[in-house]
């Protein structure tokens, strides 16, 4: 047991040193965040989960580096789904799927979900595999950046508005191969107790490609149905602290509900955003975003006042007159 704990500490330090500086050196979470670990596991179970997770990451490196280049997009999607499902099992997160889940071979599909945690990506991929869009800086991150690139992530250069045409083309090509695109239009994470306005700019590819939009509502809860705040990646919580909180939970239920799909044919990106907001707010039983939040000048201040944070932040501006911060998370 002592040797296992020594090895665990070494592996935790190795993972922490591989993270980018902003994820390593984030300030300690406030007392409010620490109280999220309401149903904690013992040290042995946490050690087992850490060990299994590290081994699973090693398998992911092999899969993305060796298998992905040699298999079809359909096989890549199945592998992504398997890897995400196993990630949830290791963390003892039970996946609960509701609504009309799209067929695994659904064509021309874009998923738009509310954003609570970096865990959202694995929950969505476990239910329906998708390719996500991320800021280009992620590509330079040790281990994570390499896995993202090999896994088919679509990278965007946030400071280059002319990069929009390339992104639209890449999304078009991805949809043409049968891949599903995943995105989080709120632009930041919340504790799961509210819904922020959906920035419509990233839905432009849906309109251009006459795609189908699948609104998805995400919620994390305990066995008694109470909201589990340990999953929320908000405030000053670092990635390592967030992972420790999740590993420290005895169990967690990840609810993913697929709302009726929306056709982008003959619609506008703003209309799609409003319809997706309405569907997800109804499922979560929360208020729709206020009118002043949607149409007022955000100027980038909204994310600060909501105390949320993005797993991955990016700015996507299909038109020069429109600016909207959009959070896109990736594998």
PDB file of C-alpha atoms in Angstrom:
ATOM      1  CA  UNK A   1       0.000   0.000   0.000  1.00  0.00           C
ATOM      2  CA  UNK A   2       2.836   2.384   0.845  1.00  0.00           C
ATOM      3  CA  UNK A   3       4.516   1.729  -2.513  1.00  0.00           C
ATOM      4  CA  UNK A   4       1.217   2.354  -4.297  1.00  0.00           C
ATOM      5  CA  UNK A   5       0.840   5.718  -2.571  1.00  0.00           C
ATOM      6  CA  UNK A   6       4.445   6.677  -3.419  1.00  0.00           C
ATOM      7  CA  UNK A   7       3.861   5.811  -7.066  1.00  0.00           C
ATOM      8  CA  UNK A   8       0.574   7.706  -7.030  1.00  0.00           C
ATOM      9  CA  UNK A   9       2.227  10.864  -5.710  1.00  0.00           C
ATOM     10  CA  UNK A  10       4.905  10.582  -8.392  1.00  0.00           C
ATOM     11  CA  UNK A  11       2.320  10.159 -11.171  1.00  0.00           C
ATOM     12  CA  UNK A  12       0.201  13.049  -9.879  1.00  0.00           C
ATOM     13  CA  UNK A  13       3.264  15.298  -9.875  1.00  0.00           C
ATOM     14  CA  UNK A  14       4.105  14.161 -13.403  1.00  0.00           C
ATOM     15  CA  UNK A  15       0.628  15.032 -14.699  1.00  0.00           C
ATOM     16  CA  UNK A  16       0.698  18.387 -12.911  1.00  0.00           C
ATOM     17  CA  UNK A  17       4.089  19.275 -14.429  1.00  0.00           C
ATOM     18  CA  UNK A  18       2.752  18.414 -17.900  1.00  0.00           C
ATOM     19  CA  UNK A  19      -0.093  20.906 -17.636  1.00  0.00           C
ATOM     20  CA  UNK A  20       0.256  24.422 -19.109  1.00  0.00           C
ATOM     21  CA  UNK A  21       1.222  27.176 -16.608  1.00  0.00           C
ATOM     22  CA  UNK A  22      -2.290  28.605 -16.357  1.00  0.00           C
ATOM     23  CA  UNK A  23      -3.580  25.210 -15.235  1.00  0.00           C
ATOM     24  CA  UNK A  24      -0.673  24.529 -12.868  1.00  0.00           C
ATOM     25  CA  UNK A  25      -0.514  27.781 -10.971  1.00  0.00           C
ATOM     26  CA  UNK A  26      -4.148  28.794 -10.612  1.00  0.00           C
ATOM     27  CA  UNK A  27      -4.965  30.253  -7.187  1.00  0.00           C
ATOM     28  CA  UNK A  28      -6.391  27.943  -4.579  1.00  0.00           C
ATOM     29  CA  UNK A  29     -10.146  27.577  -4.750  1.00  0.00           C
ATOM     30  CA  UNK A  30     -12.124  29.584  -2.164  1.00  0.00           C
ATOM     31  CA  UNK A  31     -13.874  27.977   0.769  1.00  0.00           C
ATOM     32  CA  UNK A  32     -17.130  27.857  -1.187  1.00  0.00           C
ATOM     33  CA  UNK A  33     -15.482  25.619  -3.797  1.00  0.00           C
ATOM     34  CA  UNK A  34     -13.926  23.364  -1.175  1.00  0.00           C
ATOM     35  CA  UNK A  35     -17.357  22.599   0.248  1.00  0.00           C
ATOM     36  CA  UNK A  36     -18.316  20.837  -2.990  1.00  0.00           C
ATOM     37  CA  UNK A  37     -16.662  17.602  -1.836  1.00  0.00           C
ATOM     38  CA  UNK A  38     -19.777  16.686   0.086  1.00  0.00           C
ATOM     39  CA  UNK A  39     -19.634  12.899  -0.301  1.00  0.00           C
ATOM     40  CA  UNK A  40     -15.951  11.991  -0.260  1.00  0.00           C
ATOM     41  CA  UNK A  41     -14.258   8.665  -0.932  1.00  0.00           C
ATOM     42  CA  UNK A  42     -11.476   7.184   1.154  1.00  0.00           C
ATOM     43  CA  UNK A  43      -7.808   7.446   0.258  1.00  0.00           C
ATOM     44  CA  UNK A  44      -7.528   3.923  -1.137  1.00  0.00           C
ATOM     45  CA  UNK A  45     -10.366   4.416  -3.642  1.00  0.00           C
ATOM     46  CA  UNK A  46      -8.893   7.727  -4.755  1.00  0.00           C
ATOM     47  CA  UNK A  47      -5.516   6.026  -5.253  1.00  0.00           C
ATOM     48  CA  UNK A  48      -7.113   3.292  -7.359  1.00  0.00           C
ATOM     49  CA  UNK A  49      -8.937   5.849  -9.501  1.00  0.00           C
ATOM     50  CA  UNK A  50      -5.785   7.896 -10.044  1.00  0.00           C
ATOM     51  CA  UNK A  51      -3.876   4.760 -11.056  1.00  0.00           C
ATOM     52  CA  UNK A  52      -6.571   3.612 -13.470  1.00  0.00           C
ATOM     53  CA  UNK A  53      -6.922   7.105 -14.941  1.00  0.00           C
ATOM     54  CA  UNK A  54      -3.208   7.431 -15.614  1.00  0.00           C
ATOM     55  CA  UNK A  55      -3.184   4.040 -17.308  1.00  0.00           C
ATOM     56  CA  UNK A  56      -6.216   5.095 -19.347  1.00  0.00           C
ATOM     57  CA  UNK A  57      -4.430   8.260 -20.479  1.00  0.00           C
ATOM     58  CA  UNK A  58      -1.529   6.080 -21.607  1.00  0.00           C
ATOM     59  CA  UNK A  59      -3.956   3.982 -23.635  1.00  0.00           C
ATOM     60  CA  UNK A  60      -5.347   7.190 -25.120  1.00  0.00           C
ATOM     61  CA  UNK A  61      -1.880   8.212 -26.296  1.00  0.00           C
ATOM     62  CA  UNK A  62      -1.516   4.878 -28.075  1.00  0.00           C
ATOM     63  CA  UNK A  63      -4.984   5.020 -29.598  1.00  0.00           C
ATOM     64  CA  UNK A  64      -4.676   8.566 -30.961  1.00  0.00           C
ATOM     65  CA  UNK A  65      -1.112   8.084 -32.168  1.00  0.00           C
ATOM     66  CA  UNK A  66      -1.306   4.609 -33.664  1.00  0.00           C
ATOM     67  CA  UNK A  67      -4.908   3.566 -34.286  1.00  0.00           C
ATOM     68  CA  UNK A  68      -6.617   6.804 -35.348  1.00  0.00           C
ATOM     69  CA  UNK A  69      -4.548   7.392 -38.509  1.00  0.00           C
ATOM     70  CA  UNK A  70      -5.302   3.848 -39.679  1.00  0.00           C
ATOM     71  CA  UNK A  71      -9.064   3.632 -39.251  1.00  0.00           C
ATOM     72  CA  UNK A  72     -12.121   5.230 -40.837  1.00  0.00           C
ATOM     73  CA  UNK A  73     -13.902   8.270 -39.365  1.00  0.00           C
ATOM     74  CA  UNK A  74     -16.727   5.972 -38.249  1.00  0.00           C
ATOM     75  CA  UNK A  75     -14.256   3.783 -36.361  1.00  0.00           C
ATOM     76  CA  UNK A  76     -12.648   6.875 -34.851  1.00  0.00           C
ATOM     77  CA  UNK A  77     -16.054   7.931 -33.525  1.00  0.00           C
ATOM     78  CA  UNK A  78     -16.645   4.516 -31.954  1.00  0.00           C
ATOM     79  CA  UNK A  79     -13.184   4.581 -30.339  1.00  0.00           C
ATOM     80  CA  UNK A  80     -13.826   8.087 -28.978  1.00  0.00           C
ATOM     81  CA  UNK A  81     -17.128   6.936 -27.519  1.00  0.00           C
ATOM     82  CA  UNK A  82     -15.509   3.888 -25.889  1.00  0.00           C
ATOM     83  CA  UNK A  83     -12.647   5.966 -24.444  1.00  0.00           C
ATOM     84  CA  UNK A  84     -15.045   8.550 -23.013  1.00  0.00           C
ATOM     85  CA  UNK A  85     -17.351   5.918 -21.537  1.00  0.00           C
ATOM     86  CA  UNK A  86     -14.412   4.265 -19.801  1.00  0.00           C
ATOM     87  CA  UNK A  87     -13.219   7.642 -18.491  1.00  0.00           C
ATOM     88  CA  UNK A  88     -16.604   8.123 -16.830  1.00  0.00           C
ATOM     89  CA  UNK A  89     -16.524   4.610 -15.378  1.00  0.00           C
ATOM     90  CA  UNK A  90     -13.079   5.199 -13.884  1.00  0.00           C
ATOM     91  CA  UNK A  91     -14.377   8.360 -12.215  1.00  0.00           C
ATOM     92  CA  UNK A  92     -17.530   6.480 -11.121  1.00  0.00           C
ATOM     93  CA  UNK A  93     -19.725   8.854 -13.087  1.00  0.00           C
ATOM     94  CA  UNK A  94     -22.969   7.204 -14.206  1.00  0.00           C
ATOM     95  CA  UNK A  95     -24.204   8.334 -17.611  1.00  0.00           C
ATOM     96  CA  UNK A  96     -27.969   8.886 -17.778  1.00  0.00           C
ATOM     97  CA  UNK A  97     -29.235   9.623 -21.297  1.00  0.00           C
ATOM     98  CA  UNK A  98     -32.680  11.092 -21.928  1.00  0.00           C
ATOM     99  CA  UNK A  99     -34.540  12.316 -24.985  1.00  0.00           C
ATOM    100  CA  UNK A 100     -34.043  11.258 -28.579  1.00  0.00           C
ATOM    101  CA  UNK A 101     -30.349  10.428 -28.838  1.00  0.00           C
ATOM    102  CA  UNK A 102     -29.123  10.930 -32.443  1.00  0.00           C
ATOM    103  CA  UNK A 103     -28.140   7.824 -34.354  1.00  0.00           C
ATOM    104  CA  UNK A 104     -24.439   7.034 -34.196  1.00  0.00           C
ATOM    105  CA  UNK A 105     -24.272   7.518 -37.977  1.00  0.00           C
ATOM    106  CA  UNK A 106     -26.263  10.783 -37.998  1.00  0.00           C
ATOM    107  CA  UNK A 107     -25.179  13.107 -40.787  1.00  0.00           C
ATOM    108  CA  UNK A 108     -24.690  16.879 -40.846  1.00  0.00           C
ATOM    109  CA  UNK A 109     -25.228  17.226 -37.088  1.00  0.00           C
ATOM    110  CA  UNK A 110     -24.032  19.932 -34.685  1.00  0.00           C
ATOM    111  CA  UNK A 111     -24.496  19.597 -30.903  1.00  0.00           C
ATOM    112  CA  UNK A 112     -24.973  22.748 -28.803  1.00  0.00           C
ATOM    113  CA  UNK A 113     -24.906  22.243 -25.023  1.00  0.00           C
ATOM    114  CA  UNK A 114     -24.852  24.226 -21.803  1.00  0.00           C
ATOM    115  CA  UNK A 115     -21.407  24.278 -20.194  1.00  0.00           C
ATOM    116  CA  UNK A 116     -20.590  23.239 -16.628  1.00  0.00           C
ATOM    117  CA  UNK A 117     -17.267  21.413 -16.641  1.00  0.00           C
ATOM    118  CA  UNK A 118     -14.375  20.052 -18.661  1.00  0.00           C
ATOM    119  CA  UNK A 119     -16.147  16.741 -17.978  1.00  0.00           C
ATOM    120  CA  UNK A 120     -18.908  17.835 -20.380  1.00  0.00           C
ATOM    121  CA  UNK A 121     -16.809  16.710 -23.349  1.00  0.00           C
ATOM    122  CA  UNK A 122     -16.583  13.150 -22.116  1.00  0.00           C
ATOM    123  CA  UNK A 123     -20.264  13.047 -21.204  1.00  0.00           C
ATOM    124  CA  UNK A 124     -21.246  14.179 -24.706  1.00  0.00           C
ATOM    125  CA  UNK A 125     -18.737  11.873 -26.398  1.00  0.00           C
ATOM    126  CA  UNK A 126     -19.926   8.941 -24.291  1.00  0.00           C
ATOM    127  CA  UNK A 127     -23.488   9.535 -25.471  1.00  0.00           C
ATOM    128  CA  UNK A 128     -22.719  10.649 -29.022  1.00  0.00           C
ATOM    129  CA  UNK A 129     -19.118  11.147 -30.248  1.00  0.00           C
ATOM    130  CA  UNK A 130     -18.298  14.554 -31.677  1.00  0.00           C
ATOM    131  CA  UNK A 131     -15.367  16.639 -32.853  1.00  0.00           C
ATOM    132  CA  UNK A 132     -14.844  19.847 -30.906  1.00  0.00           C
ATOM    133  CA  UNK A 133     -13.347  23.213 -31.829  1.00  0.00           C
ATOM    134  CA  UNK A 134     -10.517  24.676 -29.711  1.00  0.00           C
ATOM    135  CA  UNK A 135      -8.229  27.682 -29.620  1.00  0.00           C
ATOM    136  CA  UNK A 136      -4.958  27.147 -31.491  1.00  0.00           C
ATOM    137  CA  UNK A 137      -2.878  27.583 -28.319  1.00  0.00           C
ATOM    138  CA  UNK A 138      -4.078  24.184 -27.107  1.00  0.00           C
ATOM    139  CA  UNK A 139      -2.028  22.528 -29.830  1.00  0.00           C
ATOM    140  CA  UNK A 140       1.161  23.582 -27.999  1.00  0.00           C
ATOM    141  CA  UNK A 141       0.166  22.051 -24.650  1.00  0.00           C
ATOM    142  CA  UNK A 142       2.229  19.005 -23.594  1.00  0.00           C
ATOM    143  CA  UNK A 143       0.443  15.657 -24.060  1.00  0.00           C
ATOM    144  CA  UNK A 144      -3.031  17.230 -24.158  1.00  0.00           C
ATOM    145  CA  UNK A 145      -2.318  19.285 -27.278  1.00  0.00           C
ATOM    146  CA  UNK A 146      -0.871  16.292 -29.104  1.00  0.00           C
ATOM    147  CA  UNK A 147      -3.871  14.111 -28.219  1.00  0.00           C
ATOM    148  CA  UNK A 148      -6.268  16.853 -29.326  1.00  0.00           C
ATOM    149  CA  UNK A 149      -4.587  17.228 -32.690  1.00  0.00           C
ATOM    150  CA  UNK A 150      -4.444  13.491 -33.343  1.00  0.00           C
ATOM    151  CA  UNK A 151      -8.026  13.128 -32.169  1.00  0.00           C
ATOM    152  CA  UNK A 152      -9.365  15.448 -34.850  1.00  0.00           C
ATOM    153  CA  UNK A 153      -9.819  18.709 -32.944  1.00  0.00           C
ATOM    154  CA  UNK A 154     -10.495  21.731 -35.145  1.00  0.00           C
ATOM    155  CA  UNK A 155      -8.201  24.563 -34.039  1.00  0.00           C
ATOM    156  CA  UNK A 156      -9.012  28.247 -34.472  1.00  0.00           C
ATOM    157  CA  UNK A 157      -6.664  31.234 -34.259  1.00  0.00           C
ATOM    158  CA  UNK A 158      -8.637  33.633 -32.072  1.00  0.00           C
ATOM    159  CA  UNK A 159      -6.803  36.811 -33.113  1.00  0.00           C
ATOM    160  CA  UNK A 160      -7.180  36.213 -36.852  1.00  0.00           C
ATOM    161  CA  UNK A 161     -10.658  37.049 -38.119  1.00  0.00           C
ATOM    162  CA  UNK A 162      -9.692  35.853 -41.569  1.00  0.00           C
ATOM    163  CA  UNK A 163      -9.293  32.394 -40.072  1.00  0.00           C
ATOM    164  CA  UNK A 164     -13.078  32.141 -40.125  1.00  0.00           C
ATOM    165  CA  UNK A 165     -13.207  30.951 -43.738  1.00  0.00           C
ATOM    166  CA  UNK A 166     -10.795  28.120 -42.965  1.00  0.00           C
ATOM    167  CA  UNK A 167     -12.785  27.066 -39.896  1.00  0.00           C
ATOM    168  CA  UNK A 168     -16.037  27.061 -41.879  1.00  0.00           C
ATOM    169  CA  UNK A 169     -14.354  24.916 -44.519  1.00  0.00           C
ATOM    170  CA  UNK A 170     -12.951  22.471 -41.941  1.00  0.00           C
ATOM    171  CA  UNK A 171     -16.324  22.140 -40.248  1.00  0.00           C
ATOM    172  CA  UNK A 172     -17.936  21.632 -43.657  1.00  0.00           C
ATOM    173  CA  UNK A 173     -15.418  18.878 -44.475  1.00  0.00           C
ATOM    174  CA  UNK A 174     -15.895  17.264 -41.063  1.00  0.00           C
ATOM    175  CA  UNK A 175     -19.667  17.232 -41.480  1.00  0.00           C
ATOM    176  CA  UNK A 176     -19.232  15.778 -44.968  1.00  0.00           C
ATOM    177  CA  UNK A 177     -17.338  12.793 -43.516  1.00  0.00           C
ATOM    178  CA  UNK A 178     -20.203  12.098 -41.140  1.00  0.00           C
ATOM    179  CA  UNK A 179     -18.571  13.623 -38.061  1.00  0.00           C
ATOM    180  CA  UNK A 180     -20.654  15.485 -35.494  1.00  0.00           C
ATOM    181  CA  UNK A 181     -19.454  18.904 -34.325  1.00  0.00           C
ATOM    182  CA  UNK A 182     -19.785  19.814 -30.636  1.00  0.00           C
ATOM    183  CA  UNK A 183     -19.815  23.311 -29.119  1.00  0.00           C
ATOM    184  CA  UNK A 184     -20.764  25.278 -25.982  1.00  0.00           C
ATOM    185  CA  UNK A 185     -22.373  28.571 -27.079  1.00  0.00           C
ATOM    186  CA  UNK A 186     -22.627  30.129 -23.587  1.00  0.00           C
ATOM    187  CA  UNK A 187     -18.977  31.187 -23.719  1.00  0.00           C
ATOM    188  CA  UNK A 188     -18.178  30.143 -20.138  1.00  0.00           C
ATOM    189  CA  UNK A 189     -19.054  27.580 -17.495  1.00  0.00           C
ATOM    190  CA  UNK A 190     -21.682  27.908 -14.778  1.00  0.00           C
ATOM    191  CA  UNK A 191     -22.481  25.937 -11.647  1.00  0.00           C
ATOM    192  CA  UNK A 192     -25.347  24.368 -13.573  1.00  0.00           C
ATOM    193  CA  UNK A 193     -27.956  26.457 -11.782  1.00  0.00           C
ATOM    194  CA  UNK A 194     -28.487  28.959 -14.597  1.00  0.00           C
ATOM    195  CA  UNK A 195     -28.292  29.347 -18.354  1.00  0.00           C
ATOM    196  CA  UNK A 196     -26.343  32.145 -20.022  1.00  0.00           C
ATOM    197  CA  UNK A 197     -27.090  33.617 -23.418  1.00  0.00           C
ATOM    198  CA  UNK A 198     -25.998  31.595 -26.438  1.00  0.00           C
ATOM    199  CA  UNK A 199     -23.610  33.515 -28.661  1.00  0.00           C
ATOM    200  CA  UNK A 200     -24.885  32.874 -32.139  1.00  0.00           C
ATOM    201  CA  UNK A 201     -21.644  33.390 -34.054  1.00  0.00           C
ATOM    202  CA  UNK A 202     -20.454  29.796 -33.850  1.00  0.00           C
ATOM    203  CA  UNK A 203     -23.766  28.603 -35.268  1.00  0.00           C
ATOM    204  CA  UNK A 204     -22.920  30.206 -38.598  1.00  0.00           C
ATOM    205  CA  UNK A 205     -21.520  26.892 -39.967  1.00  0.00           C
ATOM    206  CA  UNK A 206     -24.859  25.243 -39.155  1.00  0.00           C
ATOM    207  CA  UNK A 207     -26.647  27.804 -41.316  1.00  0.00           C
ATOM    208  CA  UNK A 208     -24.081  27.654 -44.110  1.00  0.00           C
ATOM    209  CA  UNK A 209     -24.133  23.850 -44.260  1.00  0.00           C
ATOM    210  CA  UNK A 210     -27.900  23.505 -43.717  1.00  0.00           C
ATOM    211  CA  UNK A 211     -27.052  21.322 -40.738  1.00  0.00           C
ATOM    212  CA  UNK A 212     -29.256  19.917 -38.013  1.00  0.00           C
ATOM    213  CA  UNK A 213     -28.740  21.417 -34.561  1.00  0.00           C
ATOM    214  CA  UNK A 214     -29.172  19.154 -31.533  1.00  0.00           C
ATOM    215  CA  UNK A 215     -29.672  21.162 -28.303  1.00  0.00           C
ATOM    216  CA  UNK A 216     -28.311  19.237 -25.317  1.00  0.00           C
ATOM    217  CA  UNK A 217     -28.954  19.875 -21.613  1.00  0.00           C
ATOM    218  CA  UNK A 218     -26.268  18.740 -19.151  1.00  0.00           C
ATOM    219  CA  UNK A 219     -26.738  18.293 -15.413  1.00  0.00           C
ATOM    220  CA  UNK A 220     -24.671  16.621 -12.672  1.00  0.00           C
ATOM    221  CA  UNK A 221     -26.417  15.252  -9.607  1.00  0.00           C
ATOM    222  CA  UNK A 222     -26.169  12.869  -6.658  1.00  0.00           C
ATOM    223  CA  UNK A 223     -28.167   9.664  -6.319  1.00  0.00           C
ATOM    224  CA  UNK A 224     -30.923  11.570  -4.476  1.00  0.00           C
ATOM    225  CA  UNK A 225     -31.308  13.981  -7.412  1.00  0.00           C
ATOM    226  CA  UNK A 226     -29.639  16.954  -5.713  1.00  0.00           C
ATOM    227  CA  UNK A 227     -27.297  18.981  -7.904  1.00  0.00           C
ATOM    228  CA  UNK A 228     -23.666  17.891  -7.557  1.00  0.00           C
ATOM    229  CA  UNK A 229     -21.563  21.041  -7.562  1.00  0.00           C
ATOM    230  CA  UNK A 230     -18.265  19.116  -7.454  1.00  0.00           C
ATOM    231  CA  UNK A 231     -18.355  18.864 -11.250  1.00  0.00           C
ATOM    232  CA  UNK A 232     -18.535  22.641 -11.795  1.00  0.00           C
ATOM    233  CA  UNK A 233     -15.306  24.071 -13.219  1.00  0.00           C
ATOM    234  CA  UNK A 234     -15.783  27.644 -12.015  1.00  0.00           C
ATOM    235  CA  UNK A 235     -14.269  30.401  -9.870  1.00  0.00           C
ATOM    236  CA  UNK A 236     -10.497  30.093  -9.371  1.00  0.00           C
ATOM    237  CA  UNK A 237     -10.477  26.310  -9.463  1.00  0.00           C
ATOM    238  CA  UNK A 238      -7.479  24.858 -11.295  1.00  0.00           C
ATOM    239  CA  UNK A 239      -7.818  21.819 -13.518  1.00  0.00           C
ATOM    240  CA  UNK A 240      -5.880  19.666 -11.053  1.00  0.00           C
ATOM    241  CA  UNK A 241      -8.128  20.787  -8.165  1.00  0.00           C
ATOM    242  CA  UNK A 242     -11.244  20.120 -10.230  1.00  0.00           C
ATOM    243  CA  UNK A 243     -10.041  16.630 -11.100  1.00  0.00           C
ATOM    244  CA  UNK A 244      -9.280  15.923  -7.439  1.00  0.00           C
ATOM    245  CA  UNK A 245     -12.790  17.002  -6.449  1.00  0.00           C
ATOM    246  CA  UNK A 246     -14.376  14.688  -9.005  1.00  0.00           C
ATOM    247  CA  UNK A 247     -12.137  11.749  -8.108  1.00  0.00           C
ATOM    248  CA  UNK A 248     -12.963  12.386  -4.447  1.00  0.00           C
ATOM    249  CA  UNK A 249     -16.715  11.915  -4.983  1.00  0.00           C
ATOM    250  CA  UNK A 250     -18.164   8.523  -4.088  1.00  0.00           C
ATOM    251  CA  UNK A 251     -20.344   8.680  -7.176  1.00  0.00           C
ATOM    252  CA  UNK A 252     -21.959  11.132  -9.536  1.00  0.00           C
ATOM    253  CA  UNK A 253     -24.699  11.015 -12.145  1.00  0.00           C
ATOM    254  CA  UNK A 254     -24.220  12.876 -15.414  1.00  0.00           C
ATOM    255  CA  UNK A 255     -27.584  13.553 -17.020  1.00  0.00           C
ATOM    256  CA  UNK A 256     -27.597  14.391 -20.707  1.00  0.00           C
ATOM    257  CA  UNK A 257     -30.899  15.189 -22.368  1.00  0.00           C
ATOM    258  CA  UNK A 258     -31.286  15.571 -26.119  1.00  0.00           C
ATOM    259  CA  UNK A 259     -33.975  18.094 -26.982  1.00  0.00           C
ATOM    260  CA  UNK A 260     -35.878  17.918 -30.293  1.00  0.00           C
ATOM    261  CA  UNK A 261     -33.535  18.726 -33.144  1.00  0.00           C
ATOM    262  CA  UNK A 262     -33.633  22.035 -35.005  1.00  0.00           C
ATOM    263  CA  UNK A 263     -33.181  22.428 -38.738  1.00  0.00           C
ATOM    264  CA  UNK A 264     -30.929  25.251 -39.883  1.00  0.00           C
ATOM    265  CA  UNK A 265     -32.529  25.274 -43.328  1.00  0.00           C
ATOM    266  CA  UNK A 266     -34.196  28.647 -43.829  1.00  0.00           C
ATOM    267  CA  UNK A 267     -33.192  29.788 -40.346  1.00  0.00           C
ATOM    268  CA  UNK A 268     -30.699  32.341 -39.062  1.00  0.00           C
ATOM    269  CA  UNK A 269     -27.957  31.735 -36.534  1.00  0.00           C
ATOM    270  CA  UNK A 270     -29.688  34.071 -34.047  1.00  0.00           C
ATOM    271  CA  UNK A 271     -32.982  32.221 -34.382  1.00  0.00           C
ATOM    272  CA  UNK A 272     -31.173  28.907 -33.848  1.00  0.00           C
ATOM    273  CA  UNK A 273     -29.474  30.277 -30.730  1.00  0.00           C
ATOM    274  CA  UNK A 274     -32.781  31.489 -29.266  1.00  0.00           C
ATOM    275  CA  UNK A 275     -34.545  28.200 -30.017  1.00  0.00           C
ATOM    276  CA  UNK A 276     -31.690  26.177 -28.499  1.00  0.00           C
ATOM    277  CA  UNK A 277     -31.735  28.383 -25.384  1.00  0.00           C
ATOM    278  CA  UNK A 278     -35.465  27.858 -24.981  1.00  0.00           C
ATOM    279  CA  UNK A 279     -35.216  24.081 -25.307  1.00  0.00           C
ATOM    280  CA  UNK A 280     -32.332  23.689 -22.847  1.00  0.00           C
ATOM    281  CA  UNK A 281     -33.765  26.120 -20.281  1.00  0.00           C
ATOM    282  CA  UNK A 282     -37.029  24.166 -20.261  1.00  0.00           C
ATOM    283  CA  UNK A 283     -35.232  20.865 -19.646  1.00  0.00           C
ATOM    284  CA  UNK A 284     -33.070  22.298 -16.850  1.00  0.00           C
ATOM    285  CA  UNK A 285     -36.058  24.145 -15.378  1.00  0.00           C
ATOM    286  CA  UNK A 286     -34.125  27.407 -15.242  1.00  0.00           C
ATOM    287  CA  UNK A 287     -34.927  30.873 -16.520  1.00  0.00           C
ATOM    288  CA  UNK A 288     -33.980  31.868 -20.037  1.00  0.00           C
ATOM    289  CA  UNK A 289     -31.256  34.517 -20.287  1.00  0.00           C
ATOM    290  CA  UNK A 290     -32.476  38.055 -19.626  1.00  0.00           C
ATOM    291  CA  UNK A 291     -33.136  40.286 -22.608  1.00  0.00           C
ATOM    292  CA  UNK A 292     -30.476  42.797 -21.521  1.00  0.00           C
ATOM    293  CA  UNK A 293     -27.962  39.965 -21.259  1.00  0.00           C
ATOM    294  CA  UNK A 294     -28.685  38.898 -24.811  1.00  0.00           C
ATOM    295  CA  UNK A 295     -28.878  42.234 -26.558  1.00  0.00           C
ATOM    296  CA  UNK A 296     -26.856  44.484 -24.238  1.00  0.00           C
ATOM    297  CA  UNK A 297     -23.173  45.234 -24.716  1.00  0.00           C
ATOM    298  CA  UNK A 298     -21.233  42.450 -23.002  1.00  0.00           C
ATOM    299  CA  UNK A 299     -17.782  43.771 -23.710  1.00  0.00           C
ATOM    300  CA  UNK A 300     -16.341  40.618 -22.194  1.00  0.00           C
ATOM    301  CA  UNK A 301     -17.574  41.488 -18.708  1.00  0.00           C
ATOM    302  CA  UNK A 302     -20.336  38.923 -18.501  1.00  0.00           C
ATOM    303  CA  UNK A 303     -17.964  36.023 -17.922  1.00  0.00           C
ATOM    304  CA  UNK A 304     -16.418  37.805 -14.947  1.00  0.00           C
ATOM    305  CA  UNK A 305     -19.709  38.625 -13.277  1.00  0.00           C
ATOM    306  CA  UNK A 306     -20.955  35.066 -13.651  1.00  0.00           C
ATOM    307  CA  UNK A 307     -17.820  33.674 -11.918  1.00  0.00           C
ATOM    308  CA  UNK A 308     -17.643  31.072 -14.656  1.00  0.00           C
ATOM    309  CA  UNK A 309     -14.700  29.880 -16.668  1.00  0.00           C
ATOM    310  CA  UNK A 310     -14.167  28.070 -19.900  1.00  0.00           C
ATOM    311  CA  UNK A 311     -12.475  24.756 -20.312  1.00  0.00           C
ATOM    312  CA  UNK A 312     -11.185  26.354 -23.490  1.00  0.00           C
ATOM    313  CA  UNK A 313     -11.873  29.948 -24.469  1.00  0.00           C
ATOM    314  CA  UNK A 314     -11.982  31.210 -28.021  1.00  0.00           C
ATOM    315  CA  UNK A 315     -13.497  34.058 -29.966  1.00  0.00           C
ATOM    316  CA  UNK A 316     -15.256  33.262 -33.201  1.00  0.00           C
ATOM    317  CA  UNK A 317     -16.320  36.175 -35.390  1.00  0.00           C
ATOM    318  CA  UNK A 318     -17.838  35.165 -38.723  1.00  0.00           C
ATOM    319  CA  UNK A 319     -18.748  38.809 -39.383  1.00  0.00           C
ATOM    320  CA  UNK A 320     -16.686  41.858 -38.504  1.00  0.00           C
ATOM    321  CA  UNK A 321     -19.654  43.583 -36.900  1.00  0.00           C
ATOM    322  CA  UNK A 322     -20.258  40.741 -34.445  1.00  0.00           C
ATOM    323  CA  UNK A 323     -18.039  39.739 -31.549  1.00  0.00           C
ATOM    324  CA  UNK A 324     -18.921  36.946 -29.176  1.00  0.00           C
ATOM    325  CA  UNK A 325     -16.740  35.003 -26.774  1.00  0.00           C
ATOM    326  CA  UNK A 326     -17.393  31.323 -27.323  1.00  0.00           C
ATOM    327  CA  UNK A 327     -16.129  28.492 -25.155  1.00  0.00           C
ATOM    328  CA  UNK A 328     -15.304  25.323 -27.005  1.00  0.00           C
ATOM    329  CA  UNK A 329     -13.953  22.325 -25.168  1.00  0.00           C
ATOM    330  CA  UNK A 330     -12.098  19.418 -26.629  1.00  0.00           C
ATOM    331  CA  UNK A 331     -10.822  15.997 -25.814  1.00  0.00           C
TER     332      UNK A 331
END
